[in-house]
Amino acid sequence: MTALTIRDVPDDQIQTLKVRAAQAGKSLQAFMQELIARETSKPTMAEMMNRLNREATATISTADVLAAIDEGRAGR
């Protein structure tokens, strides 16, 4: 596992993170690891758009749709 150092974090932000970690019953390190894990598990907007494009792309032609309609009508 890699160590991560973040420089020049304002004191008020560090204090807020420490308070939030304490409220969650965690050390600052555990709290930050959870925050990083949560953030990196969310897909980016670009990743979501690519996924939606893949899932929304139809490989069904108009002829396929019309054939299915005709087949459904014939079964009545």
N, CA, C and O atoms as a DFTB+ gen file, in Angstrom:
304 C
 N C O
     1  1       0.850      -1.170       0.000
     2  2       0.000       0.000       0.000
     3  2       0.896       1.234       0.000
     4  3       1.937       1.256       0.657
     5  1       0.491       2.244      -0.730
     6  2       1.274       3.459      -0.870
     7  2       0.870       4.483       0.178
     8  3      -0.312       4.621       0.490
     9  1       1.839       5.195       0.718
    10  2       1.575       6.303       1.634
    11  2       1.275       7.545       0.808
    12  3       1.833       7.730      -0.273
    13  1       0.399       8.385       1.318
    14  2      -0.017       9.594       0.618
    15  2       0.204      10.792       1.523
    16  3      -0.219      10.790       2.679
    17  1       0.861      11.808       1.003
    18  2       1.082      13.036       1.753
    19  2       0.396      14.172       1.025
    20  3       0.560      14.337      -0.184
    21  1      -0.370      14.951       1.764
    22  2      -1.028      16.125       1.186
    23  2      -0.492      17.350       1.917
    24  3      -0.632      17.476       3.133
    25  1       0.116      18.239       1.165
    26  2       0.728      19.433       1.760
    27  2      -0.213      20.628       1.660
    28  3      -1.119      20.668       0.828
    29  1       0.031      21.594       2.530
    30  2      -0.636      22.896       2.499
    31  2      -2.156      22.806       2.653
    32  3      -2.892      23.559       2.015
    33  1      -2.618      21.892       3.492
    34  2      -4.043      21.823       3.795
    35  2      -4.316      22.840       4.894
    36  3      -3.662      22.810       5.936
    37  1      -5.269      23.738       4.680
    38  2      -5.565      24.762       5.688
    39  2      -5.969      24.143       7.030
    40  3      -6.636      23.110       7.080
    41  1      -5.552      24.796       8.103
    42  2      -5.819      24.290       9.454
    43  2      -7.303      24.101       9.729
    44  3      -7.688      23.133      10.386
    45  1      -8.147      25.010       9.238
    46  2      -9.582      24.875       9.504
    47  2     -10.159      23.624       8.823
    48  3     -11.075      22.996       9.354
    49  1      -9.630      23.268       7.664
    50  2     -10.088      22.058       6.987
    51  2      -9.623      20.806       7.724
    52  3     -10.369      19.834       7.843
    53  1      -8.398      20.836       8.212
    54  2      -7.887      19.703       9.004
    55  2      -8.734      19.529      10.260
    56  3      -9.089      18.408      10.626
    57  1      -9.056      20.641      10.917
    58  2      -9.866      20.572      12.131
    59  2     -11.247      19.990      11.827
    60  3     -11.750      19.160      12.584
    61  1     -11.852      20.414      10.741
    62  2     -13.159      19.888      10.341
    63  2     -13.080      18.387      10.097
    64  3     -13.956      17.642      10.537
    65  1     -12.033      17.935       9.397
    66  2     -11.866      16.506       9.135
    67  2     -11.663      15.722      10.421
    68  3     -12.194      14.621      10.569
    69  1     -10.899      16.280      11.352
    70  2     -10.672      15.608      12.635
    71  2     -11.975      15.474      13.408
    72  3     -12.236      14.432      14.010
    73  1     -12.791      16.518      13.396
    74  2     -14.079      16.477      14.100
    75  2     -14.993      15.442      13.461
    76  3     -15.632      14.658      14.162
    77  1     -15.057      15.436      12.138
    78  2     -15.909      14.471      11.440
    79  2     -15.439      13.040      11.681
    80  3     -16.255      12.132      11.840
    81  1     -14.133      12.842      11.707
    82  2     -13.587      11.511      11.987
    83  2     -13.980      11.078      13.392
    84  3     -14.407       9.942      13.599
    85  1     -13.835      11.982      14.356
    86  2     -14.190      11.654      15.741
    87  2     -15.678      11.351      15.858
    88  3     -16.068      10.422      16.566
    89  1     -16.509      12.126      15.170
    90  2     -17.947      11.880      15.211
    91  2     -18.302      10.522      14.608
    92  3     -19.283       9.893      15.006
    93  1     -17.503      10.083      13.656
    94  2     -17.716       8.766      13.037
    95  2     -17.065       7.652      13.836
    96  3     -17.191       6.477      13.491
    97  1     -16.363       8.023      14.913
    98  2     -15.691       7.028      15.742
    99  2     -14.474       6.430      15.074
   100  3     -14.137       5.269      15.304
   101  1     -13.808       7.230      14.239
   102  2     -12.656       6.737      13.492
   103  2     -11.466       7.655      13.697
   104  3     -11.597       8.811      14.099
   105  1     -10.307       7.099      13.407
   106  2      -9.113       7.936      13.389
   107  2      -9.165       8.780      12.121
   108  3      -9.916       8.476      11.194
   109  1      -8.370       9.834      12.086
   110  2      -8.322      10.669      10.886
   111  2      -7.865       9.838       9.691
   112  3      -8.391       9.988       8.588
   113  1      -6.891       8.966       9.912
   114  2      -6.388       8.119       8.829
   115  2      -7.494       7.211       8.288
   116  3      -7.678       7.119       7.074
   117  1      -8.228       6.543       9.173
   118  2      -9.306       5.642       8.744
   119  2     -10.410       6.422       8.038
   120  3     -10.974       5.962       7.046
   121  1     -10.707       7.602       8.561
   122  2     -11.736       8.443       7.957
   123  2     -11.334       8.862       6.545
   124  3     -12.155       8.818       5.629
   125  1     -10.085       9.265       6.364
   126  2      -9.599       9.693       5.056
   127  2      -9.531       8.517       4.090
   128  3      -9.831       8.680       2.907
   129  1      -9.144       7.334       4.568
   130  2      -9.127       6.157       3.702
   131  2     -10.533       5.838       3.206
   132  3     -10.727       5.501       2.038
   133  1     -11.511       5.947       4.101
   134  2     -12.895       5.692       3.719
   135  2     -13.385       6.748       2.720
   136  3     -14.082       6.424       1.758
   137  1     -13.020       7.990       2.952
   138  2     -13.409       9.074       2.047
   139  2     -12.815       8.861       0.653
   140  3     -13.501       9.047      -0.352
   141  1     -11.559       8.478       0.598
   142  2     -10.898       8.215      -0.684
   143  2     -11.536       7.006      -1.365
   144  3     -11.782       7.038      -2.571
   145  1     -11.805       5.950      -0.615
   146  2     -12.427       4.755      -1.186
   147  2     -13.810       5.074      -1.741
   148  3     -14.172       4.614      -2.824
   149  1     -14.576       5.860      -1.002
   150  2     -15.915       6.234      -1.449
   151  2     -15.843       7.067      -2.725
   152  3     -16.617       6.848      -3.657
   153  1     -14.924       8.011      -2.768
   154  2     -14.793       8.885      -3.934
   155  2     -14.318       8.121      -5.162
   156  3     -14.807       8.363      -6.266
   157  1     -13.383       7.213      -4.987
   158  2     -12.840       6.489      -6.143
   159  2     -13.763       5.381      -6.632
   160  3     -13.573       4.864      -7.733
   161  1     -14.758       5.007      -5.835
   162  2     -15.689       3.976      -6.277
   163  2     -16.816       4.552      -7.130
   164  3     -17.528       3.807      -7.803
   165  1     -16.982       5.882      -7.107
   166  2     -18.024       6.518      -7.917
   167  2     -17.508       6.724      -9.335
   168  3     -16.388       7.199      -9.524
   169  1     -18.315       6.370     -10.334
   170  2     -17.867       6.612     -11.712
   171  2     -17.876       8.100     -12.036
   172  3     -18.670       8.866     -11.490
   173  1     -16.985       8.489     -12.924
   174  2     -16.970       9.882     -13.379
   175  2     -18.135      10.088     -14.339
   176  3     -18.757       9.124     -14.785
   177  1     -18.429      11.349     -14.656
   178  2     -19.486      11.648     -15.608
   179  2     -19.176      11.023     -16.971
   180  3     -20.069      10.493     -17.632
   181  1     -17.918      11.089     -17.383
   182  2     -17.516      10.503     -18.670
   183  2     -17.733       8.993     -18.657
   184  3     -18.214       8.430     -19.640
   185  1     -17.383       8.333     -17.551
   186  2     -17.590       6.888     -17.440
   187  2     -19.081       6.551     -17.492
   188  3     -19.478       5.575     -18.129
   189  1     -19.904       7.359     -16.824
   190  2     -21.346       7.137     -16.849
   191  2     -21.906       7.328     -18.252
   192  3     -22.746       6.543     -18.693
   193  1     -21.457       8.350     -18.951
   194  2     -21.937       8.589     -20.312
   195  2     -21.549       7.436     -21.238
   196  3     -22.358       6.996     -22.055
   197  1     -20.320       6.950     -21.112
   198  2     -19.890       5.800     -21.919
   199  2     -20.746       4.575     -21.626
   200  3     -21.145       3.853     -22.539
   201  1     -21.023       4.349     -20.355
   202  2     -21.847       3.199     -19.969
   203  2     -23.260       3.341     -20.519
   204  3     -23.823       2.386     -21.055
   205  1     -23.832       4.539     -20.385
   206  2     -25.179       4.761     -20.900
   207  2     -25.232       4.592     -22.415
   208  3     -26.184       4.024     -22.949
   209  1     -24.218       5.083     -23.097
   210  2     -24.171       4.937     -24.551
   211  2     -24.095       3.464     -24.952
   212  3     -24.745       3.037     -25.907
   213  1     -23.293       2.692     -24.211
   214  2     -23.182       1.258     -24.504
   215  2     -24.518       0.548     -24.276
   216  3     -24.937      -0.280     -25.085
   217  1     -25.178       0.881     -23.167
   218  2     -26.414       0.193     -22.807
   219  2     -27.610       0.660     -23.623
   220  3     -28.565      -0.096     -23.804
   221  1     -27.574       1.881     -24.112
   222  2     -28.711       2.430     -24.845
   223  2     -28.622       2.164     -26.340
   224  3     -29.581       2.409     -27.072
   225  1     -27.500       1.675     -26.792
   226  2     -27.337       1.407     -28.215
   227  2     -28.113       0.150     -28.583
   228  3     -27.876      -0.928     -28.038
   229  1     -29.039       0.309     -29.513
   230  2     -29.861      -0.816     -29.928
   231  2     -29.279      -1.463     -31.171
   232  3     -28.787      -0.781     -32.071
   233  1     -29.338      -2.766     -31.210
   234  2     -28.893      -3.498     -32.390
   235  2     -30.095      -4.073     -33.126
   236  3     -29.971      -4.991     -33.936
   237  1     -31.260      -3.512     -32.826
   238  2     -32.498      -3.974     -33.448
   239  2     -32.835      -3.015     -34.580
   240  3     -32.836      -1.797     -34.400
   241  1     -33.115      -3.566     -35.720
   242  2     -33.449      -2.731     -36.880
   243  2     -34.953      -2.468     -36.931
   244  3     -35.731      -3.101     -36.219
   245  1     -35.339      -1.542     -37.769
   246  2     -36.758      -1.257     -37.972
   247  2     -37.469      -2.501     -38.499
   248  3     -38.602      -2.790     -38.113
   249  1     -36.807      -3.217     -39.369
   250  2     -37.394      -4.447     -39.912
   251  2     -37.667      -5.462     -38.802
   252  3     -38.684      -6.155     -38.835
   253  1     -36.766      -5.557     -37.819
   254  2     -36.964      -6.467     -36.683
   255  2     -38.202      -6.065     -35.894
   256  3     -38.995      -6.920     -35.498
   257  1     -38.370      -4.763     -35.664
   258  2     -39.520      -4.265     -34.906
   259  2     -40.806      -4.563     -35.658
   260  3     -41.767      -5.060     -35.071
   261  1     -40.832      -4.267     -36.949
   262  2     -42.028      -4.512     -37.751
   263  2     -42.363      -5.997     -37.815
   264  3     -43.535      -6.372     -37.790
   265  1     -41.343      -6.839     -37.896
   266  2     -41.562      -8.290     -37.910
   267  2     -42.154      -8.754     -36.591
   268  3     -43.036      -9.613     -36.582
   269  1     -41.690      -8.204     -35.481
   270  2     -42.218      -8.579     -34.165
   271  2     -43.668      -8.134     -34.030
   272  3     -44.484      -8.850     -33.449
   273  1     -43.994      -6.959     -34.561
   274  2     -45.384      -6.477     -34.524
   275  2     -46.277      -7.400     -35.349
   276  3     -47.351      -7.804     -34.902
   277  1     -45.825      -7.725     -36.544
   278  2     -46.609      -8.623     -37.396
   279  2     -46.793      -9.985     -36.743
   280  3     -47.875     -10.569     -36.816
   281  1     -45.760     -10.486     -36.114
   282  2     -45.835     -11.786     -35.427
   283  2     -46.824     -11.732     -34.284
   284  3     -47.591     -12.670     -34.066
   285  1     -46.802     -10.614     -33.547
   286  2     -47.757     -10.451     -32.442
   287  2     -49.184     -10.369     -32.941
   288  3     -50.087     -10.942     -32.331
   289  1     -49.398      -9.674     -34.028
   290  2     -50.755      -9.558     -34.599
   291  2     -51.243     -10.909     -35.111
   292  3     -52.421     -11.239     -34.971
   293  1     -50.345     -11.689     -35.703
   294  2     -50.722     -12.992     -36.250
   295  2     -51.113     -13.962     -35.145
   296  3     -51.881     -14.892     -35.388
   297  1     -50.602     -13.763     -33.940
   298  2     -50.892     -14.664     -32.831
   299  2     -52.206     -14.380     -32.142
   300  3     -52.585     -15.117     -31.231
   301  1     -52.919     -13.335     -32.542
   302  2     -54.191     -12.986     -31.875
   303  2     -55.289     -13.905     -32.259
   304  3     -56.416     -13.751     -31.790
